[in-house]
mmCIF file of C-alpha atoms and ligand atoms in Angstrom:
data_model
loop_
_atom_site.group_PDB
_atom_site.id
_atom_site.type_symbol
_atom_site.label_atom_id
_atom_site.label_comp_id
_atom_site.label_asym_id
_atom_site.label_seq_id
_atom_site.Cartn_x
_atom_site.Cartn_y
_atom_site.Cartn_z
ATOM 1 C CA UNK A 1 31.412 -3.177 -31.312
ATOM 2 C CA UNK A 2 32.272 -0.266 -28.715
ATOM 3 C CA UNK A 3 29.097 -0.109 -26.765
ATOM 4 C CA UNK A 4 27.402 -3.142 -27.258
ATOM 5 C CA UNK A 5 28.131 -6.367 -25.670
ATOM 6 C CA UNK A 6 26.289 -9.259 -27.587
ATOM 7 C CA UNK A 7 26.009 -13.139 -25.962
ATOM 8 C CA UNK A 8 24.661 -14.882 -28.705
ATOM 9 C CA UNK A 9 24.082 -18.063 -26.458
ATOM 10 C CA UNK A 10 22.976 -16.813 -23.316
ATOM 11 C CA UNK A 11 20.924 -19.744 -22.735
ATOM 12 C CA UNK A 12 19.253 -21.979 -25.081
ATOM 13 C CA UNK A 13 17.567 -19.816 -27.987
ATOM 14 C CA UNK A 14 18.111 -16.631 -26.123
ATOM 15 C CA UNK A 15 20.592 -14.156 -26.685
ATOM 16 C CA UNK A 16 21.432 -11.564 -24.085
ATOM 17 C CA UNK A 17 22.356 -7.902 -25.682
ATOM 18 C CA UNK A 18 23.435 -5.307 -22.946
ATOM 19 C CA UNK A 19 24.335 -1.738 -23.542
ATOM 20 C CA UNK A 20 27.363 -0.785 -22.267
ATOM 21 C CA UNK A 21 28.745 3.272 -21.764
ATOM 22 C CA UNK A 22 28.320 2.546 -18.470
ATOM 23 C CA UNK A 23 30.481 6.411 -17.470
ATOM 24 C CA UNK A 24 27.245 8.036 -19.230
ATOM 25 C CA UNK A 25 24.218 5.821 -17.987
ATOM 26 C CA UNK A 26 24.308 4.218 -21.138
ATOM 27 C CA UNK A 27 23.713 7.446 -23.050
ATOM 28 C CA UNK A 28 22.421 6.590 -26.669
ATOM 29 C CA UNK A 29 25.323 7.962 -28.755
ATOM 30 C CA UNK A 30 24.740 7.402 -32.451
ATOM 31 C CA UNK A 31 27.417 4.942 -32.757
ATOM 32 C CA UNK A 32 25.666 2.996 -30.052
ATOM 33 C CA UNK A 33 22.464 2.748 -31.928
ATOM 34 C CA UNK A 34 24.349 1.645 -34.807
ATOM 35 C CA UNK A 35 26.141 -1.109 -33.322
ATOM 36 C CA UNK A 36 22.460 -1.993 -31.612
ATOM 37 C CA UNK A 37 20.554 -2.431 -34.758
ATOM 38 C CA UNK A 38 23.478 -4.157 -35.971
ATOM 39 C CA UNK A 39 23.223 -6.727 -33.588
ATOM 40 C CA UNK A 40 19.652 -7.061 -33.429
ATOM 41 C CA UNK A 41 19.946 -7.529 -37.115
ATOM 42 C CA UNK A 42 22.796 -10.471 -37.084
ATOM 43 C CA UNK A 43 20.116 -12.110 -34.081
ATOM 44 C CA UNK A 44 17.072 -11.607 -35.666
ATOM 45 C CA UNK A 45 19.254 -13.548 -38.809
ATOM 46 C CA UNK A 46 20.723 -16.268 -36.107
ATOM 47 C CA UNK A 47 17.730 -19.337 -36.764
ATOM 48 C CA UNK A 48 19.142 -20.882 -33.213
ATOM 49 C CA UNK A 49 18.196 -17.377 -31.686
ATOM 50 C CA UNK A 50 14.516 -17.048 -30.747
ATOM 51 C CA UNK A 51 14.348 -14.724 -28.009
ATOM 52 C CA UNK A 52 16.209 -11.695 -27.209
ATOM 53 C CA UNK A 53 17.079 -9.805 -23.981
ATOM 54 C CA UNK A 54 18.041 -5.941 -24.066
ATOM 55 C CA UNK A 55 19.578 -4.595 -20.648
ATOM 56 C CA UNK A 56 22.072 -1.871 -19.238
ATOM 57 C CA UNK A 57 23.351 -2.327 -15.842
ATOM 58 C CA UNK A 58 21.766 -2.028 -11.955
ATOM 59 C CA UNK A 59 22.511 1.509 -12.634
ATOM 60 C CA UNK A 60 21.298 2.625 -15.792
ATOM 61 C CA UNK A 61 19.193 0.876 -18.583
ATOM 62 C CA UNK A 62 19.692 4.427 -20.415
ATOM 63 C CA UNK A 63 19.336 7.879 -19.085
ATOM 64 C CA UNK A 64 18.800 9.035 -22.822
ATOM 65 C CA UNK A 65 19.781 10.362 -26.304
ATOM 66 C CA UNK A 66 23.410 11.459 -25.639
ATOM 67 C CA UNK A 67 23.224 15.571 -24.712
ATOM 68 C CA UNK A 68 26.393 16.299 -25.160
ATOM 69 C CA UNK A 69 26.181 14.672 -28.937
ATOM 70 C CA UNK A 70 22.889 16.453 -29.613
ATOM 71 C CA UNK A 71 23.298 19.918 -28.062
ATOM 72 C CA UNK A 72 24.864 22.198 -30.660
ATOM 73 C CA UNK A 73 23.274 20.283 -33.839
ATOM 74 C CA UNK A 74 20.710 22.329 -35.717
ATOM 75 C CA UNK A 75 17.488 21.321 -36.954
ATOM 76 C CA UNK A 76 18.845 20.531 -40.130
ATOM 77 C CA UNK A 77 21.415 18.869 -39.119
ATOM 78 C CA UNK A 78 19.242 16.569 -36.874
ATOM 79 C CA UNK A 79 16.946 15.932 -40.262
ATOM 80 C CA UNK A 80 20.153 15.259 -42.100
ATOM 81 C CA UNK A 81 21.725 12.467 -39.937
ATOM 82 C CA UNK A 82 18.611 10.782 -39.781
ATOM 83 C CA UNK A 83 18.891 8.890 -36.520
ATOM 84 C CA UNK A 84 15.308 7.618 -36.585
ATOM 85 C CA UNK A 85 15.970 5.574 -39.083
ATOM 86 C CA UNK A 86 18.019 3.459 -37.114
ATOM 87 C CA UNK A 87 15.328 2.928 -34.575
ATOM 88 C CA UNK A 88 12.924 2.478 -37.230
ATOM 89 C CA UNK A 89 15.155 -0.475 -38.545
ATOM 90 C CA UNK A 90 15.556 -1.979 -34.509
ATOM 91 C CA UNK A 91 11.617 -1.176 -34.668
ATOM 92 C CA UNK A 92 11.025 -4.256 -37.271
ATOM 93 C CA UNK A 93 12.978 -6.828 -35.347
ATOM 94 C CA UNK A 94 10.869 -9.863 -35.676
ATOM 95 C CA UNK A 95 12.057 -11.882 -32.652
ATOM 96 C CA UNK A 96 10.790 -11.128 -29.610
ATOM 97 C CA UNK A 97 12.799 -8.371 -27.327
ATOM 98 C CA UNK A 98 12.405 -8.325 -23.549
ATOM 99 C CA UNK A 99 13.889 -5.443 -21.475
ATOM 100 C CA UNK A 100 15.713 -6.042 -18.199
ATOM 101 C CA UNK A 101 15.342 -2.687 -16.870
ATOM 102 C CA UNK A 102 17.136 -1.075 -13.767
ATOM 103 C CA UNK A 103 17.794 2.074 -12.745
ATOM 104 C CA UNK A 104 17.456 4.993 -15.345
ATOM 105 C CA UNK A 105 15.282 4.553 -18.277
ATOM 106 C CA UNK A 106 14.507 8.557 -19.447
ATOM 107 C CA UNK A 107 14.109 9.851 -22.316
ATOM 108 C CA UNK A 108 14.968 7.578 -25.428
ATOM 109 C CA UNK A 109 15.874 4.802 -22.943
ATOM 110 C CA UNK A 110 11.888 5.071 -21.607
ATOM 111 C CA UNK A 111 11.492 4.836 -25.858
ATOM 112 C CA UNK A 112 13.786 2.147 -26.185
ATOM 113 C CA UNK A 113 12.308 -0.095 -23.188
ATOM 114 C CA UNK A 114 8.914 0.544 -24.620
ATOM 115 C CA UNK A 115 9.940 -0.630 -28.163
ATOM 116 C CA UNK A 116 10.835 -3.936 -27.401
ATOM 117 C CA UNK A 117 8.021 -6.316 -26.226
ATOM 118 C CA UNK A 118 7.696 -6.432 -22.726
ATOM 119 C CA UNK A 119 9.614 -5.172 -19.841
ATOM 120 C CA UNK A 120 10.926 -6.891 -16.911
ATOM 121 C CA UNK A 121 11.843 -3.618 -14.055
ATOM 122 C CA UNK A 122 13.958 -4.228 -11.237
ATOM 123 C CA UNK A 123 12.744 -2.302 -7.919
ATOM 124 C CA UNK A 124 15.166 0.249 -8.369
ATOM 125 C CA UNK A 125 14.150 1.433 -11.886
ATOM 126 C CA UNK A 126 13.040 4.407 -12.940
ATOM 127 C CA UNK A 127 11.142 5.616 -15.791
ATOM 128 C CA UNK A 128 10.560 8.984 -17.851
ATOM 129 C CA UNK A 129 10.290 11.224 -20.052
ATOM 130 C CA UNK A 130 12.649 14.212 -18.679
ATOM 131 C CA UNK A 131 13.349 15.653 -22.328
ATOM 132 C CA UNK A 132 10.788 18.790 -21.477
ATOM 133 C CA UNK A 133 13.389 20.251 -18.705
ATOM 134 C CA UNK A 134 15.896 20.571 -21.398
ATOM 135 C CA UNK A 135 13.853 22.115 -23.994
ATOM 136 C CA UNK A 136 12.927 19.448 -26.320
ATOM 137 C CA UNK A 137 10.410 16.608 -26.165
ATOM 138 C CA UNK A 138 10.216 13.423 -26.855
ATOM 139 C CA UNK A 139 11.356 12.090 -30.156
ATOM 140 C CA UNK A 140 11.418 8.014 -30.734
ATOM 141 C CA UNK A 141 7.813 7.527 -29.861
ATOM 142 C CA UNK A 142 7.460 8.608 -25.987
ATOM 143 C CA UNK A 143 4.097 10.608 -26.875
ATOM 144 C CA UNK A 144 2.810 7.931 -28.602
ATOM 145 C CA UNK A 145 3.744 4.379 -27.285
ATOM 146 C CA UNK A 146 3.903 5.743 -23.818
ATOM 147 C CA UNK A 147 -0.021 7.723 -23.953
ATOM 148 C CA UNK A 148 -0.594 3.866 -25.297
ATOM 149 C CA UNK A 149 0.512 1.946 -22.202
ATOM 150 C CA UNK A 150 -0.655 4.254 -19.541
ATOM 151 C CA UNK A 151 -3.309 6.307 -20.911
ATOM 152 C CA UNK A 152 -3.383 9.748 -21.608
ATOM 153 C CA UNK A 153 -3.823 11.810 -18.000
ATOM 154 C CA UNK A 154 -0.358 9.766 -17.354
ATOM 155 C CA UNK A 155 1.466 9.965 -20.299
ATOM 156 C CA UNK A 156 0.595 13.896 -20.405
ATOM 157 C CA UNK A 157 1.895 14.299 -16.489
ATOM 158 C CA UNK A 158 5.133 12.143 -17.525
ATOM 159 C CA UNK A 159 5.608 14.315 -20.430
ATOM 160 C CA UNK A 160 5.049 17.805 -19.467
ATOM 161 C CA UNK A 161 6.522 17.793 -16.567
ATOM 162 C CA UNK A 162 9.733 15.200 -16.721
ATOM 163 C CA UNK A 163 9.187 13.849 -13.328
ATOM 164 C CA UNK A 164 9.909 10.009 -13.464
ATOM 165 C CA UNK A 165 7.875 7.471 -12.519
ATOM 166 C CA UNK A 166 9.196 4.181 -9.854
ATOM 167 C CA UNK A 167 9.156 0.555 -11.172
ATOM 168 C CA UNK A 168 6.182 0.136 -8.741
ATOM 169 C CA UNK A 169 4.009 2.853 -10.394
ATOM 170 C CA UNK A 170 5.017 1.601 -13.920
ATOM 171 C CA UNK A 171 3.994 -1.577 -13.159
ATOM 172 C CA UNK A 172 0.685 -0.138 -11.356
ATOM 173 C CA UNK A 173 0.233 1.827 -14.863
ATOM 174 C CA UNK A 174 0.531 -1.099 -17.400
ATOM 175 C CA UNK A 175 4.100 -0.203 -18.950
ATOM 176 C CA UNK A 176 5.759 -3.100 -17.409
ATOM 177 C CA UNK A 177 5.220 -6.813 -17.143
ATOM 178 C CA UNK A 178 6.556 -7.576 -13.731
ATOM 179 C CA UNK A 179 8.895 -5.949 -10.871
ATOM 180 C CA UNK A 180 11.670 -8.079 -9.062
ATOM 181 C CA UNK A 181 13.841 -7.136 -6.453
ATOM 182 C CA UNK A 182 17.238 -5.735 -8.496
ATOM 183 C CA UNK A 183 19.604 -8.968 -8.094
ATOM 184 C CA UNK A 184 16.639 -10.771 -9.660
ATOM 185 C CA UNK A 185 15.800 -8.896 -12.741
ATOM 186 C CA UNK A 186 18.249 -10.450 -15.175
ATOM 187 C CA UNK A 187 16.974 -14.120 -13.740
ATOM 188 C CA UNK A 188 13.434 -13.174 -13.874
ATOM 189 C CA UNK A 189 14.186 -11.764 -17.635
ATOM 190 C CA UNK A 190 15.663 -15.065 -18.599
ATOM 191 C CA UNK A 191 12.683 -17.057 -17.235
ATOM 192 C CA UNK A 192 10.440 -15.067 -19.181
ATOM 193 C CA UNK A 193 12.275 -15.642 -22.376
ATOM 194 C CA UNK A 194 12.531 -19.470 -21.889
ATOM 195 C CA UNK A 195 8.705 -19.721 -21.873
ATOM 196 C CA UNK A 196 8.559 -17.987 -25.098
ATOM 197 C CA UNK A 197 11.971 -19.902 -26.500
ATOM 198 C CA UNK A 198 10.542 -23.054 -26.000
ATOM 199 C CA UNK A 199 7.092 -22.250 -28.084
ATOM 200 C CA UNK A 200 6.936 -22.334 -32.209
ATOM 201 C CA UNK A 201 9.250 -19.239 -33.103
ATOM 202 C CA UNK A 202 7.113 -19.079 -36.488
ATOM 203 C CA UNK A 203 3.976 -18.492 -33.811
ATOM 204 C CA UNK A 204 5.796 -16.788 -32.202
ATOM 205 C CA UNK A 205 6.882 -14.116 -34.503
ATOM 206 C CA UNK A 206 3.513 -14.119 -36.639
ATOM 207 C CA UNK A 207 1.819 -13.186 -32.602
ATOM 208 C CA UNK A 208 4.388 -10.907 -32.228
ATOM 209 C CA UNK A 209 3.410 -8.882 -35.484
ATOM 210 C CA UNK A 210 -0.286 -9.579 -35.340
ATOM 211 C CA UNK A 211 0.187 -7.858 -31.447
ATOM 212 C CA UNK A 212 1.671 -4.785 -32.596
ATOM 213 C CA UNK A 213 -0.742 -4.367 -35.773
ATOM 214 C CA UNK A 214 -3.619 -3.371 -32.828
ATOM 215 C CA UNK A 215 -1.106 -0.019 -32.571
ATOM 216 C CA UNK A 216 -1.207 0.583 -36.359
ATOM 217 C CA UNK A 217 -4.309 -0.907 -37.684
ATOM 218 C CA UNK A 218 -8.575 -0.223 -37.170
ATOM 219 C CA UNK A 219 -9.681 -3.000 -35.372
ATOM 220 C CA UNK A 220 -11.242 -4.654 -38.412
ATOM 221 C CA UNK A 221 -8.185 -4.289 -40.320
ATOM 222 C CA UNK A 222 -6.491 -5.867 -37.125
ATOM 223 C CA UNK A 223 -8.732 -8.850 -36.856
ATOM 224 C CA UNK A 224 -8.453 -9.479 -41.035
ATOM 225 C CA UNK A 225 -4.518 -9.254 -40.695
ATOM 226 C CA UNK A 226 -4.720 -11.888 -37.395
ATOM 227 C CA UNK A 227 -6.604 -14.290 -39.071
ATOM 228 C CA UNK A 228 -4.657 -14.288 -42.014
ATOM 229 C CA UNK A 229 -1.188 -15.015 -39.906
ATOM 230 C CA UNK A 230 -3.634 -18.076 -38.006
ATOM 231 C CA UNK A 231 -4.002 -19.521 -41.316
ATOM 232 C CA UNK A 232 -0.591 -19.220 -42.470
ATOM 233 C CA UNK A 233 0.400 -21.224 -39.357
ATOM 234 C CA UNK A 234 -0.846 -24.144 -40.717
ATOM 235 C CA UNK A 235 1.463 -23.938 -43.376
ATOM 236 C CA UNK A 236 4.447 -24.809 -40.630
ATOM 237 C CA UNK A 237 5.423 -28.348 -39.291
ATOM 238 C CA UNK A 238 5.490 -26.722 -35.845
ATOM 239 C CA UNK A 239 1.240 -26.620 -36.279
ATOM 240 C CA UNK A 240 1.468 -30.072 -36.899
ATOM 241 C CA UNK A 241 3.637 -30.852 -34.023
ATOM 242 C CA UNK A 242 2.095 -29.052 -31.291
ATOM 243 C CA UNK A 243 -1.481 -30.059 -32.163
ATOM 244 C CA UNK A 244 -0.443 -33.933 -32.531
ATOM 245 C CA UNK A 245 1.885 -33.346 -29.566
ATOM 246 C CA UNK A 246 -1.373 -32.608 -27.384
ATOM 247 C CA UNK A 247 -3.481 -35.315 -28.519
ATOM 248 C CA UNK A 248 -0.608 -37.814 -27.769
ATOM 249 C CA UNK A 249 -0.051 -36.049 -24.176
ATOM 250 C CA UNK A 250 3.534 -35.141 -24.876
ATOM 251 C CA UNK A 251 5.706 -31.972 -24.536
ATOM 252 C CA UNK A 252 5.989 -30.574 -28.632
ATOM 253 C CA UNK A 253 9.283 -30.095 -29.892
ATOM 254 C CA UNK A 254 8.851 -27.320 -32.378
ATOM 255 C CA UNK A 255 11.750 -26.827 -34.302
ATOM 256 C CA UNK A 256 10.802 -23.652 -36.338
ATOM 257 C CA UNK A 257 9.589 -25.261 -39.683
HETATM 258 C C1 LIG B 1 24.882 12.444 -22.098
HETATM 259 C C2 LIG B 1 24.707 11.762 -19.914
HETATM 260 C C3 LIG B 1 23.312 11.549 -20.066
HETATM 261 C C4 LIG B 1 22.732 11.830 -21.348
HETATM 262 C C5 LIG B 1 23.860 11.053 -18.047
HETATM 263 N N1 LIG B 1 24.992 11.430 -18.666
HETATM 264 N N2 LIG B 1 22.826 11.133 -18.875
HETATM 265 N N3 LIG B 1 25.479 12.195 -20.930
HETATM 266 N N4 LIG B 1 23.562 12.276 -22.312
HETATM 267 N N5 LIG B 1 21.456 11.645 -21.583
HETATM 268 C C6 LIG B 1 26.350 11.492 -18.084
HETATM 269 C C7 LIG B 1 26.500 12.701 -17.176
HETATM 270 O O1 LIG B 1 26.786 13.851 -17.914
HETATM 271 C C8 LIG B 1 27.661 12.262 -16.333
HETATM 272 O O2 LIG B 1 28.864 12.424 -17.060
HETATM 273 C C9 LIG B 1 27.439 10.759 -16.167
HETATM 274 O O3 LIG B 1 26.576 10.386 -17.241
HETATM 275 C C10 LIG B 1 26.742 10.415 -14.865
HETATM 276 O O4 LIG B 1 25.571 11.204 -14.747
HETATM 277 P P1 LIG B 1 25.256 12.139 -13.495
HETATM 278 O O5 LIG B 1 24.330 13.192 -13.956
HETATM 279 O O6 LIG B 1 26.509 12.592 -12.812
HETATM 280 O O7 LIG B 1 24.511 11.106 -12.525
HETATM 281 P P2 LIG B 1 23.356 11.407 -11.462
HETATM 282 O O8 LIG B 1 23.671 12.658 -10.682
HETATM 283 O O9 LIG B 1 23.154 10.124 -10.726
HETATM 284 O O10 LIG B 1 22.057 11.728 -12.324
HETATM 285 C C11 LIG B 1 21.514 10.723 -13.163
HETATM 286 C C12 LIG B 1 20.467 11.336 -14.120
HETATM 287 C C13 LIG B 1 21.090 12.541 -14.874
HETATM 288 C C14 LIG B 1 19.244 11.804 -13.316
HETATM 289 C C15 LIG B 1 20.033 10.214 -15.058
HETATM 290 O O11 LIG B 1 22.339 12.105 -15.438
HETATM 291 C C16 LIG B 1 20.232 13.051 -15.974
HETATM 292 O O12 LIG B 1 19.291 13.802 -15.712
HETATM 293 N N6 LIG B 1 20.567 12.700 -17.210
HETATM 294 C C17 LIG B 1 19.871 13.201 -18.387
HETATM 295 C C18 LIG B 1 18.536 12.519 -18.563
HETATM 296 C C19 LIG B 1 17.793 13.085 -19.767
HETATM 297 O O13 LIG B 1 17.498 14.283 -19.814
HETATM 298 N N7 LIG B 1 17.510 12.246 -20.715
HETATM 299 C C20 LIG B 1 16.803 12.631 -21.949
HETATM 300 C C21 LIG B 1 17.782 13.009 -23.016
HETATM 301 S S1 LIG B 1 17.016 13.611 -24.448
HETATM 302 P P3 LIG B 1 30.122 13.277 -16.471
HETATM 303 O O14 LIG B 1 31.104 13.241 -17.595
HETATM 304 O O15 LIG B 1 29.592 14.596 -16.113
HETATM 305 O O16 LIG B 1 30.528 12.451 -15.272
HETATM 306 C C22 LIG B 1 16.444 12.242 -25.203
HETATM 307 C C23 LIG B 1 15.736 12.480 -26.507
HETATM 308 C C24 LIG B 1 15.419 11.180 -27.169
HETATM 309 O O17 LIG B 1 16.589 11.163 -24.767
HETATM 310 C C25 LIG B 1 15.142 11.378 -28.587
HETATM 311 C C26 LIG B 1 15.300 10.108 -29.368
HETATM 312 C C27 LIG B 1 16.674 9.620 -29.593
#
């Protein structure tokens, strides 16, 4: 891996990914993508990985698609290599992915933050959707998943005009999950992932799906798919364990069964 440093062990059940082209703000070359879905893949395979965090640096989570990559392709080109497919492929990762986000996140690094499941912002981060002042517009998802965090009047503002947005204002707006001053994001990212790590990663990852099925699915559709992943839970040991775990006042040691 070139661009992609991968701690498989970061703490207990979490893994720590971090993008890393830190001369061009983490600019999402194809390669890079690659090598990403390529490690979420070998994680989301790893049964003593149950969490996942995705970050850049203080500077840059990812100021974008890479420009200089992109600029002289033609359409066809663009249709022949295909690159959604990779983020199609990160898109189905079944663990869950936090972002620890500072500085830049534009363009498909606003796209990339919002894929994963929740954000963690450090003060100094900035989101966006900047791909209007260079003649293009969004194209992993930024009209859609972004209109779906802050609304439409927002989302429209963001992407017509390119202007970012402050951690503050995201936070104000829905599309993250907390903002921490930017020495503290990583810690505050971790934290996050150990209350998840320490739940039933079969939960877990059946909440995690049944979540994102209120994007994709009419609500009765979404209530019929949620109650058939409730169901299926008590299938698993972990069911078994956290329920008798409570009546015996005890912590539950789920083990993923
Ligand atoms: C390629 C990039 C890049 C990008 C920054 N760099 N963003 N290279 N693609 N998206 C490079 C710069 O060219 C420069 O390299 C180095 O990183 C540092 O950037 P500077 O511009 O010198 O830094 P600064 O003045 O601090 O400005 C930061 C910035 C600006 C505001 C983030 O770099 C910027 O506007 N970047 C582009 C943001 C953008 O438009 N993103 C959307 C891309 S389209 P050199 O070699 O000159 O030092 C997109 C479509 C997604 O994402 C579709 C799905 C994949």
């Amino acid at each position: 891996m070139e661009f992609i440093l991968v701690e498989p062990n970061y703490a207990k059940h979490i893994a720590l990914v971090r993008l890393n082209r830190p001369k061009e703000l983490n600019a999402l070359n194809l390669q890079l993508m690659n090598e990403l879905r390529d490690s979420l893949k070998a994680l989301d395979e790893d049964d003593e990985v149950r969490v996942i965090i995705l970050t850049g640096n203080e500077r840059a989570f990812a100021a974008g698609a890479d420009i200089k990559q992109m600029s002289g392709r033609s359409a066809i080109d663009m249709l022949k290599i295909d690159q959604f497919s990779t983020w199609d492929q990160i898109r189905k990762t079944k663990k869950p992915i936090i972002a620890a986000v500072s500085g830049f996140a534009l363009g498909g690094g606003c796209e990339l933050a919002m894929i994963c499941d929740m954000i963690v912002a450090s003060e100094s981060a900035k989101f966006g959707q900047p791909e209007i002042k260079i003649g293009v517009m969004p194209g992993a998802g930024g009209t859609q998943r972004l209109t779906r965090a802050v609304g439409k009047a927002r989302a429209m503002e963001m992407v017509l005009t390119g202007n970012f947005i402050s951690a503050e204002e995201a936070l104000k707006y829905g599309l993250v999950n907390r903002v921490v001053p930017e020495e503290l994001y990583l810690m505050e990212a971790l934290k996050l992932a150990k209350d998840i790590a320490d739940k039933s990663p079969i939960a877990v990852q059946m909440a995690k799906e049944s979540v994102n099925k209120a994007f994709e699915m009419p609500l009765q559709e979404g209530l019929f798919f949620e109650r058939k992943n409730f169901y299926m839970l008590f299938a698993s040991e972990d069911q078994k364990e956290g329920m008798a775990a409570f009546i015996e006042k005890r912590t539950p040691e789920f083990k993923g069964k």
